[in-house]
Coordinates of C-alpha atoms in Angstrom, one line a residue:
N1 CA 0.5 -0.1 -0.1
T2 CA 1.1 3.6 -1.3
T3 CA -0.3 6.4 0.1
E4 CA 0.4 9.7 -2.2
S5 CA -0.1 13.0 -0.2
T6 CA -1.3 15.9 -3.4
V7 CA 0.1 19.5 -2.4
T8 CA -2.3 21.8 -3.5
V9 CA 0.1 25.0 -4.6
E10 CA -1.2 28.6 -5.1
T11 CA -0.1 30.1 -8.0
L12 CA -1.1 33.5 -9.8
D13 CA -3.0 31.8 -12.0
D14 CA -5.4 31.0 -8.9
V15 CA -5.8 35.3 -8.8
P16 CA -8.8 37.2 -10.1
E17 CA -7.5 39.5 -12.9
H18 CA -9.4 42.1 -11.0
V19 CA -7.3 41.6 -7.9
L20 CA -4.0 41.8 -9.1
R21 CA -4.9 45.1 -10.9
G22 CA -6.3 46.5 -7.5
L23 CA -2.7 45.5 -5.6
P24 CA -1.1 49.3 -5.0
E25 CA 1.8 49.8 -7.1
D26 CA 4.4 48.6 -4.5
V27 CA 2.4 45.2 -3.4
R28 CA 3.2 42.0 -4.9
L29 CA 2.1 39.1 -4.7
F30 CA 4.6 35.7 -4.1
P31 CA 4.6 32.3 -1.9
S32 CA 4.1 32.6 1.5
A33 CA 7.1 32.7 4.0
V34 CA 4.6 31.2 6.4
D35 CA 3.2 28.6 4.4
K36 CA 5.1 27.3 0.7
T37 CA 1.8 25.5 -0.4
R38 CA -0.5 29.3 -0.7
L39 CA 0.5 33.4 -2.0
G40 CA 2.0 36.2 0.4
V41 CA 1.2 39.8 -0.1
W42 CA 5.1 41.5 -0.2
A43 CA 6.0 45.1 -0.3
T44 CA 8.8 46.0 -2.8
K45 CA 9.8 48.8 -0.3
S46 CA 8.7 50.4 2.5
I47 CA 5.9 51.3 3.2
L48 CA 4.4 54.6 5.3
K49 CA 3.3 54.0 8.6
G50 CA -0.4 55.1 8.6
K51 CA -0.6 54.3 4.9
K52 CA -4.2 53.1 3.9
F53 CA -4.9 50.9 0.9
G54 CA -8.5 50.9 -1.0
P55 CA -11.1 50.9 -2.1
F56 CA -11.5 46.9 -0.9
V57 CA -12.6 45.3 -4.0
G58 CA -14.0 41.6 -2.8
D59 CA -16.9 39.6 -0.4
K60 CA -16.1 40.5 2.8
K61 CA -16.7 37.4 4.9
K62 CA -17.3 36.7 8.3
R63 CA -14.3 35.0 10.5
S64 CA -16.6 32.4 11.0
Q65 CA -16.5 31.4 6.7
V66 CA -13.4 31.4 6.1

């Protein structure tokens, strides 16, 4: 008996186009430093304290839904 586990790795192809278009200029999606199977949000330069991003494009979820 051989048990094979399939690990799904999230890629940029999995990210909706509107999300990619909505990223601030100095923010990129790369493999997460916490979970290599997921994408993480990375800044290409320092982000000043208090910087605001928006508007949020997407569906807000309750904590119990995620």
